Short mmCIF file of C-alpha atoms in Angstrom, two decimals:
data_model
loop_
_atom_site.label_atom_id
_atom_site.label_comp_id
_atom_site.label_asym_id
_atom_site.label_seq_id
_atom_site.Cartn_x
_atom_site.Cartn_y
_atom_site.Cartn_z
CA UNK A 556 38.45 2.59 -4.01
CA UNK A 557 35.95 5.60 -3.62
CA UNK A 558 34.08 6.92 -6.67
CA UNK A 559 35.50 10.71 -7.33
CA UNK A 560 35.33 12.89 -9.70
CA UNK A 561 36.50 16.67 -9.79
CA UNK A 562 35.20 18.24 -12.69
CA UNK A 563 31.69 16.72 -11.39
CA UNK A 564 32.28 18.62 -8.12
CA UNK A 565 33.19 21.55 -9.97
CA UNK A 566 29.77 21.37 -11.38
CA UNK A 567 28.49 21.33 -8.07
CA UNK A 568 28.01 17.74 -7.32
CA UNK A 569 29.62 16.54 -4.51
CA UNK A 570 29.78 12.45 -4.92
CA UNK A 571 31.95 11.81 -1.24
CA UNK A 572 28.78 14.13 0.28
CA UNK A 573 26.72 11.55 -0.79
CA UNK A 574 28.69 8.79 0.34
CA UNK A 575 28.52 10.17 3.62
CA UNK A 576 24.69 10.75 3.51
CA UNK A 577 24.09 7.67 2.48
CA UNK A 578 26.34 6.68 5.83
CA UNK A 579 23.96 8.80 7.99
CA UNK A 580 21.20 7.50 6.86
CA UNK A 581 22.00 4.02 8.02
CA UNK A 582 21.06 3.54 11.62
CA UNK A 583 17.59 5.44 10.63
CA UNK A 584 16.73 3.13 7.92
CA UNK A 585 17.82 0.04 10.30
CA UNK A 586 14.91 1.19 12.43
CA UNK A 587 12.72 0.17 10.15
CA UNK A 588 13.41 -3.56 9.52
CA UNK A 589 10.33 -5.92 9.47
CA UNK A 590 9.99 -9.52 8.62
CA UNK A 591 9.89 -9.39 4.52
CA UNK A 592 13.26 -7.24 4.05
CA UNK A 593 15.59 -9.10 1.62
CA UNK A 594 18.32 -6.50 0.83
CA UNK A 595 20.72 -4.04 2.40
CA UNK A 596 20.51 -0.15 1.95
CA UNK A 597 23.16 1.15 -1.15
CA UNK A 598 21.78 -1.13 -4.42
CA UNK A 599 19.84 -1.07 -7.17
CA UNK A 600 16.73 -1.67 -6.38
CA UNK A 601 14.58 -2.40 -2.87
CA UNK A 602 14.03 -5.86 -2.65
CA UNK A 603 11.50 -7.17 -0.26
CA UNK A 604 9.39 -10.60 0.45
CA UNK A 605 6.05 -10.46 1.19
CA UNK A 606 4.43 -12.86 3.69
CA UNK A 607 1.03 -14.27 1.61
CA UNK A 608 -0.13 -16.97 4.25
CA UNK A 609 -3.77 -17.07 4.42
CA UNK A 610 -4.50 -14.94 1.43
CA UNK A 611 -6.61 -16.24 -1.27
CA UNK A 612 -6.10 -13.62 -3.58
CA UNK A 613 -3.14 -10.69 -2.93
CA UNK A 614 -3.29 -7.47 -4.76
CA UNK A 615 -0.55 -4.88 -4.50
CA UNK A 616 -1.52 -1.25 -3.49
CA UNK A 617 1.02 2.08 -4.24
CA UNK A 618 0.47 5.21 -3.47
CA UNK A 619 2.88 8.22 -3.78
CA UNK A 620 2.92 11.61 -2.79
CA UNK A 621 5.21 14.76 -1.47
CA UNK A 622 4.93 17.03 1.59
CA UNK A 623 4.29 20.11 -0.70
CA UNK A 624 4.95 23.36 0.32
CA UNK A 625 4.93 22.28 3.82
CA UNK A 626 8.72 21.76 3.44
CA UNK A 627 9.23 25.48 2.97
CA UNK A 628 8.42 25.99 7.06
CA UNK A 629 10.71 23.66 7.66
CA UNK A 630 13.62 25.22 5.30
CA UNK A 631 12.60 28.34 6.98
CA UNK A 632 12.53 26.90 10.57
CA UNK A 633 15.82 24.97 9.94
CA UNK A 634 14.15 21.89 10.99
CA UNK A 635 14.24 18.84 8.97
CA UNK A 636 13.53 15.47 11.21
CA UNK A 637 9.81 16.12 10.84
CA UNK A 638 8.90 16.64 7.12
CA UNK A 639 9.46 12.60 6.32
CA UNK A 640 6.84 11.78 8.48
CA UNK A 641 4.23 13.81 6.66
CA UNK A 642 5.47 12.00 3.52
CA UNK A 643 4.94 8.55 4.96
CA UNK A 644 1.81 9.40 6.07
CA UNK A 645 0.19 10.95 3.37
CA UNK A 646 1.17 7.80 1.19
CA UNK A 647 0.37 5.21 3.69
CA UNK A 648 -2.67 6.97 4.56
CA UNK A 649 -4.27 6.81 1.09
CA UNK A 650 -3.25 3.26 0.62
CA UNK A 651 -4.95 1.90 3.97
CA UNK A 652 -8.37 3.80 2.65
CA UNK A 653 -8.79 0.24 0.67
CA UNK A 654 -7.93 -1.98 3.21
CA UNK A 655 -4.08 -2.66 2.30
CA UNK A 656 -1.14 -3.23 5.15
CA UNK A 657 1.84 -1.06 4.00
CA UNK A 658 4.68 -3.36 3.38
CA UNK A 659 7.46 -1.03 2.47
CA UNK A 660 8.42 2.51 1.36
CA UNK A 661 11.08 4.57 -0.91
CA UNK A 662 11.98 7.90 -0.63
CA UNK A 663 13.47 10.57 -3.01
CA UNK A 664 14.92 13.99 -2.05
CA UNK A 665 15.87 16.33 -4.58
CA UNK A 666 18.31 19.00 -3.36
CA UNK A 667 20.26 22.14 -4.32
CA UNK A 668 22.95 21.50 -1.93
CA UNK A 669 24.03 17.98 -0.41
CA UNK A 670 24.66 19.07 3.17
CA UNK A 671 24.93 14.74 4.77
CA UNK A 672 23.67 15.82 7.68
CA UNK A 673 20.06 17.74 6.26
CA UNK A 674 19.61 14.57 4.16
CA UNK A 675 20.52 12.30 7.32
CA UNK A 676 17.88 14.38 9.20
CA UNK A 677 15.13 13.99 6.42
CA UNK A 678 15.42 10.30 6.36
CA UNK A 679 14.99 10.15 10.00
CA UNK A 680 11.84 11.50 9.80
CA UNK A 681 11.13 9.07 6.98
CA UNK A 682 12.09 6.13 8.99
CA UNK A 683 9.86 7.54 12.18
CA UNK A 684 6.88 7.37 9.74
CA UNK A 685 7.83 4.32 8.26
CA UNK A 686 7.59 2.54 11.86
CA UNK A 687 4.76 4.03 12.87
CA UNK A 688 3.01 2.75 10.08
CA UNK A 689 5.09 -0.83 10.10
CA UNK A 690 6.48 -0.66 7.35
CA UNK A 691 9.99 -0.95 5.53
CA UNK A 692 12.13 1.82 4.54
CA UNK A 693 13.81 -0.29 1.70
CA UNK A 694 16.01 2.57 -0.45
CA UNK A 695 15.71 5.75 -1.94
CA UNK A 696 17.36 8.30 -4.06
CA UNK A 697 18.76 11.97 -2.95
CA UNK A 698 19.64 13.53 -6.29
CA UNK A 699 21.68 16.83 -5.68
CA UNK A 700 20.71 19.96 -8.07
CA UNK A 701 22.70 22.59 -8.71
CA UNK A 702 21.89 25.58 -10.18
CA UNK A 703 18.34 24.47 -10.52
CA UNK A 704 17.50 24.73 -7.08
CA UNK A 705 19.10 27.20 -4.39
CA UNK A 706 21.23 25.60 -2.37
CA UNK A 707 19.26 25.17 0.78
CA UNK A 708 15.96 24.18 -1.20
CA UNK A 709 14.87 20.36 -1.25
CA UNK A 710 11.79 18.73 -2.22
CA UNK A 711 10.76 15.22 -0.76
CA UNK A 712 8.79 12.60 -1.86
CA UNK A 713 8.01 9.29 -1.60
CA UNK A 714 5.87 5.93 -2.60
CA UNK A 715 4.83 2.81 -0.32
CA UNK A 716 3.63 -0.40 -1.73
CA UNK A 717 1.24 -1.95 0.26
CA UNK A 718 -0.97 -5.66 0.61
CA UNK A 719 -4.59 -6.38 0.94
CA UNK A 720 -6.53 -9.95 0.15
CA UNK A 721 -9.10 -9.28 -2.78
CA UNK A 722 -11.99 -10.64 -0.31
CA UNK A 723 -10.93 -7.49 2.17
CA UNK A 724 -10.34 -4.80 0.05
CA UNK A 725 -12.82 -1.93 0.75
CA UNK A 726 -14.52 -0.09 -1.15
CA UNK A 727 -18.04 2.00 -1.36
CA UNK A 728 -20.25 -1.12 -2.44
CA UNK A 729 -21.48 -2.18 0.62
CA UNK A 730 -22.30 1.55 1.98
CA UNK A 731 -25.82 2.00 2.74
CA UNK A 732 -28.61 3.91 4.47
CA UNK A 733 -28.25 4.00 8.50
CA UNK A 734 -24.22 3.71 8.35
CA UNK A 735 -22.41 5.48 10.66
CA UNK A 736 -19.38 7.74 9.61
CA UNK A 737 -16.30 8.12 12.42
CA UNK A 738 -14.12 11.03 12.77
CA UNK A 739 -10.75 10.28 13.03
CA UNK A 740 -8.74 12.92 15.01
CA UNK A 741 -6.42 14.93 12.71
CA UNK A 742 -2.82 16.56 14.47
CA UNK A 743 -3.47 19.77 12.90
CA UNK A 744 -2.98 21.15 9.74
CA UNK A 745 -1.49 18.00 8.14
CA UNK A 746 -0.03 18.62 5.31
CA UNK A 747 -2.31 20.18 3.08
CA UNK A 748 -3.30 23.51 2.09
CA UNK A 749 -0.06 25.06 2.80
CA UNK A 750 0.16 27.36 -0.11
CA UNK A 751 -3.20 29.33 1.50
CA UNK A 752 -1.14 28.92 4.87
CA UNK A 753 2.11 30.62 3.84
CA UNK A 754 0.13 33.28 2.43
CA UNK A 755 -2.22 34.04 5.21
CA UNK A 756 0.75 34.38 8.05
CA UNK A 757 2.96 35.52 5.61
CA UNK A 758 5.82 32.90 6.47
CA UNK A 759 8.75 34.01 4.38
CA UNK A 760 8.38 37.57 6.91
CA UNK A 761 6.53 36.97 10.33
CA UNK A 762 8.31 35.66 13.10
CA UNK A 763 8.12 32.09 13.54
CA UNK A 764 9.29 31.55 16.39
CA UNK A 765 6.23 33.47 18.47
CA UNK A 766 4.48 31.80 20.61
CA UNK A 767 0.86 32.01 20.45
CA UNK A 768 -1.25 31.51 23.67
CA UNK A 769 -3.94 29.77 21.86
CA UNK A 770 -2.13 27.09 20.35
CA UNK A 771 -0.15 25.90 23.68
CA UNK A 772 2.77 26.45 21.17
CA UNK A 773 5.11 28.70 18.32
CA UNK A 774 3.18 29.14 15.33
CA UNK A 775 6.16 27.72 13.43
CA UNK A 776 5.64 24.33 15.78
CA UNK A 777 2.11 24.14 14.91
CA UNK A 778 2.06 24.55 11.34
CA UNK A 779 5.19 21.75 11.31
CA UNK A 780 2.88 19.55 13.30
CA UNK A 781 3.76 15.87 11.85
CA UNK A 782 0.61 14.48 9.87
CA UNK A 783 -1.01 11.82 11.82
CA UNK A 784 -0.27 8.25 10.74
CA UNK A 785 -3.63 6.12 11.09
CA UNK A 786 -2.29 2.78 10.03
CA UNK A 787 -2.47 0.79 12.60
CA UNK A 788 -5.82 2.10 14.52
CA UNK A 789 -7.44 1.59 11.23
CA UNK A 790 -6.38 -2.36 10.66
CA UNK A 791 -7.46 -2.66 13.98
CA UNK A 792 -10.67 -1.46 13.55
CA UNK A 793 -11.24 -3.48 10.26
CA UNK A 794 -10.34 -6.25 12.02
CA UNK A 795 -13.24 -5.51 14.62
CA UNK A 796 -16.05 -4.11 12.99
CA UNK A 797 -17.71 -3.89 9.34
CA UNK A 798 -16.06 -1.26 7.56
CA UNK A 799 -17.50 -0.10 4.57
CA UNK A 800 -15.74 2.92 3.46
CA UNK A 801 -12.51 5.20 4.72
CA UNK A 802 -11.53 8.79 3.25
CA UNK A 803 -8.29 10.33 4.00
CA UNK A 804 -8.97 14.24 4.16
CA UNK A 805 -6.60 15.90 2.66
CA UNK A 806 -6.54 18.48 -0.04
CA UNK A 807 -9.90 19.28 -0.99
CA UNK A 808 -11.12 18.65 2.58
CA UNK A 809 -14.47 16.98 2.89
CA UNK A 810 -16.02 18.19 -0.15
CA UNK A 811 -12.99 16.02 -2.10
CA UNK A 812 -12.30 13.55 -0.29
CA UNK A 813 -15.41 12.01 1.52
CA UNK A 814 -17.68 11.41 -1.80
CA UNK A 815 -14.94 9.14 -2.99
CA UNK A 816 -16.19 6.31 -0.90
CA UNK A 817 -19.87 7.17 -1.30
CA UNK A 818 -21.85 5.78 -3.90
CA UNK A 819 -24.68 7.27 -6.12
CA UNK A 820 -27.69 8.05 -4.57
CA UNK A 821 -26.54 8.19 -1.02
CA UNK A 822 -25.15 11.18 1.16
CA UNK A 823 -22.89 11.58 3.74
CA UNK A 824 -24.41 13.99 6.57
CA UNK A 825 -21.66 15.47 8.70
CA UNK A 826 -22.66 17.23 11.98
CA UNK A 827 -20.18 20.38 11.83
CA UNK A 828 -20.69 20.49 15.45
CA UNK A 829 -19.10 17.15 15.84
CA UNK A 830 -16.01 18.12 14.78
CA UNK A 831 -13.43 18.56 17.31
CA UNK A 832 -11.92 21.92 15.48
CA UNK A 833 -8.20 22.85 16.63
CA UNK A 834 -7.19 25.81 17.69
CA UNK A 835 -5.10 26.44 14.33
CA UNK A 836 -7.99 26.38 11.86
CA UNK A 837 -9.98 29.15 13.43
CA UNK A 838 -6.49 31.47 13.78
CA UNK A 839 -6.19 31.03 9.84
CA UNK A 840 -9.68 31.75 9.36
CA UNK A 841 -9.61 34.84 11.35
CA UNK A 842 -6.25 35.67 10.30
CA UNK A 843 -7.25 35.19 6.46
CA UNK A 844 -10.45 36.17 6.74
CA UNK A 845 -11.45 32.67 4.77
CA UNK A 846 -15.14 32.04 4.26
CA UNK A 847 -16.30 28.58 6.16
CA UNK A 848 -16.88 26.52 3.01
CA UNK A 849 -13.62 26.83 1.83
CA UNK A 850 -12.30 26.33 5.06
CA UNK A 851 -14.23 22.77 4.50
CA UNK A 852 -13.01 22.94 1.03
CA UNK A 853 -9.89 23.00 1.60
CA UNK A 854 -8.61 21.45 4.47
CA UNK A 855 -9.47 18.95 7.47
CA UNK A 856 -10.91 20.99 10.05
CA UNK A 857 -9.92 18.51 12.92
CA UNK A 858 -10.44 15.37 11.21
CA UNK A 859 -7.51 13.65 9.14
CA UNK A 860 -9.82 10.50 8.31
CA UNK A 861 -13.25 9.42 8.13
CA UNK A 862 -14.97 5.65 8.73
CA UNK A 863 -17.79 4.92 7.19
CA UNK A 864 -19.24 1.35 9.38
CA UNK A 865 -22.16 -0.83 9.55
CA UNK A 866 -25.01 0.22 11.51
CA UNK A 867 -24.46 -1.02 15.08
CA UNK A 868 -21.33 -1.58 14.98
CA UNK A 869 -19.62 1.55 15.69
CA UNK A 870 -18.86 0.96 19.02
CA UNK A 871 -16.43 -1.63 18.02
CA UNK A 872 -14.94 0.13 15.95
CA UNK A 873 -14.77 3.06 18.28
CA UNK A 874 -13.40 0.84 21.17
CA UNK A 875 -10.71 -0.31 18.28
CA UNK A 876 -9.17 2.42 17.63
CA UNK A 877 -9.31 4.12 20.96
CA UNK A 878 -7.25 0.98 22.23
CA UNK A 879 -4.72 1.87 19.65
CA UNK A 880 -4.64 5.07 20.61
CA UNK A 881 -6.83 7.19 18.46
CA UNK A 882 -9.29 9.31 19.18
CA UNK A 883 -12.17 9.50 17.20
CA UNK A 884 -16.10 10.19 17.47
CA UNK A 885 -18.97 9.79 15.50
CA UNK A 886 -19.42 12.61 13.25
CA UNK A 887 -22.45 11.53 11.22
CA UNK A 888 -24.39 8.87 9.25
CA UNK A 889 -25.15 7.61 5.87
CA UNK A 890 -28.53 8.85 4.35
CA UNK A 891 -30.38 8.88 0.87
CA UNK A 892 -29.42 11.84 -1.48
CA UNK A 893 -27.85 13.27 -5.11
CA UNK A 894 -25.36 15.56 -3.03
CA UNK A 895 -22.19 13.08 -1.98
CA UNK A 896 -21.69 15.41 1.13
CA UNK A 897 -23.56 17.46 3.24
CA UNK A 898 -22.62 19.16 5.95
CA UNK A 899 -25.12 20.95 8.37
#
């Protein structure tokens, strides 16, 4: 017998549109099934079995994190397969910054209206991230709210709960002098920033759907550009060379982000001219008339992660993650200084 309830309907909760999402969802989520999984999509809780052969010591990473206002082009766009992926990413990208695999994810979408197929098409884009970062889509939550949000409002967010041996895990203690820092090639805008976006085109009025010649593409298609999801690249290249620090660039751009895995006393120089720049970044510039360092300041100008690797061993690293198809260039080096970050 199906759960029902009318007078919770009347509220504006619609329990069988649920049902149905949940039903949707299915054949996305399957996608995602690795070695580890123990339970089925609908219970309580997410259960899942991690594989700790070889490991002396296993430590347990989470991260969590939303798409932001990002979602808001998509609402506007009527497009909603691509959103999850930013999500995934910008969860599994933070966790992999100390080493750890991603194991599994969980997603929660808060909406004013439960419309199964919107939350069907959400999830897909969760499940895309979650296999291009290996990982398991194990449950989630879509929690319908009426009356506090319009009807075809949603936020999404999410967590992942990854694995890394103690011995592995990376962090800024072995950086020193001479170390070479990669650039990681970024999709676009990621997902980051968007609030100085909207404002500077001016979303909720300009015309979306107008193709501009410099971007190959609508302006609505490049500023839903999935995030890039560096997972697997960057195991490889940990696998293959000395890695001694990673930064995901996001909010805050390099100025944030890159002094995290730099230690006192030393400075990460960053060639500006090394930076492979998309098209996008100098449009918004232009278009917001936004001074350079907070262009730096703010977003990732081209590069959605940094490497920070042993002298000499860049090439490895380089060959690593160009055979796992990402492209990436050396951007800079390690050098004494009080300033974390400079870039010249």
């Amino acid at each position: 017998m199906r759960s029902f309830s009318e007078s919770y309907q009347a509220a504006g909760v619609n329990i069988e549109a649920g049902y149905e999402g949940v039903k949707l969802m299915g054949r996305h989520v399957a996608r995602t099934v690795i070695p580890g999984v123990v339970s089925d999509l609908g219970g309580f809780g997410g259960l899942f079995a991690p594989d700790l052969t070889g490991m002396q010591e296993p430590v347990l990473v989470s991260g969590t994190d939303g798409v932001g206002t990002k979602q808001r082009i998509a609402q506007l766009m009527d497009r909603h397969d691509t959103v999850g992926i930013d999500c995934v990413a910008m969860c599994v990208n933070d966790i992999i910054c100390c080493g750890a695999k991603p194991l599994f994810f969980l997603d929660y979408i808060a909406i004013g209206k439960n419309v199964p197929e919107k939350a069907a098409a959400l999830v897909s884009g969760v499940a895309e991230g979650c296999v291009q970062a290996g990982c398991a889509l194990i449950g989630g939550e879509t929690a319908e709210h009426p009356g506090v949000m319009a009807p075809e409002d949603y936020d999404l967010a999410g967590f992942a709960v990854g694995i890394v041996d103690r011995p592995r895990v990376i962090d800024n203690r072995s950086t020193k002098p001479g170390d070479v820092i990669l650039g990681l090639r970024s999709s676009g805008l990621h997902s980051n920033g968007y609030s100085l976006v909207r404002k500077v085109f001016d979303v909720e009025h300009c015309d979306l759907g107008r193709y501009v010649g410099p971007l190959g593409m609508t302006l609505g298609e490049a500023l839903l550009t999935p995030t890039r999801i560096y997972v697997k690249p960057v195991l490889a290249a940990m696998a293959a060379a000395e890695i001694h620090g990673v930064s995901h660039i996001t909010g805050g751009g390099f100025y944030e982000n890159v002094p995290r895995c730099i230690p006192d006393g030393l400075c990460a120089k960053i060639e500006k001219a090394a930076l492979r720049t998309p098209p996008i970044f100098r449009l918004l510039q232009e278009a917001g008339s936004i001074p350079e360092r907070d262009m730096y300041n703010t977003f990732n100008m081209g590069v959605g992660m940094t490497l920070t690797v042993a002298a000499g061993q860049a090439d490895r690293a380089l060959e690593a993650l160009r055979a796992n198809g990402q492209d990436a260039f050396v951007i800079g080096e390690i050098v004494s200084g009080e300033e974390k970050v400079v870039l010249c």
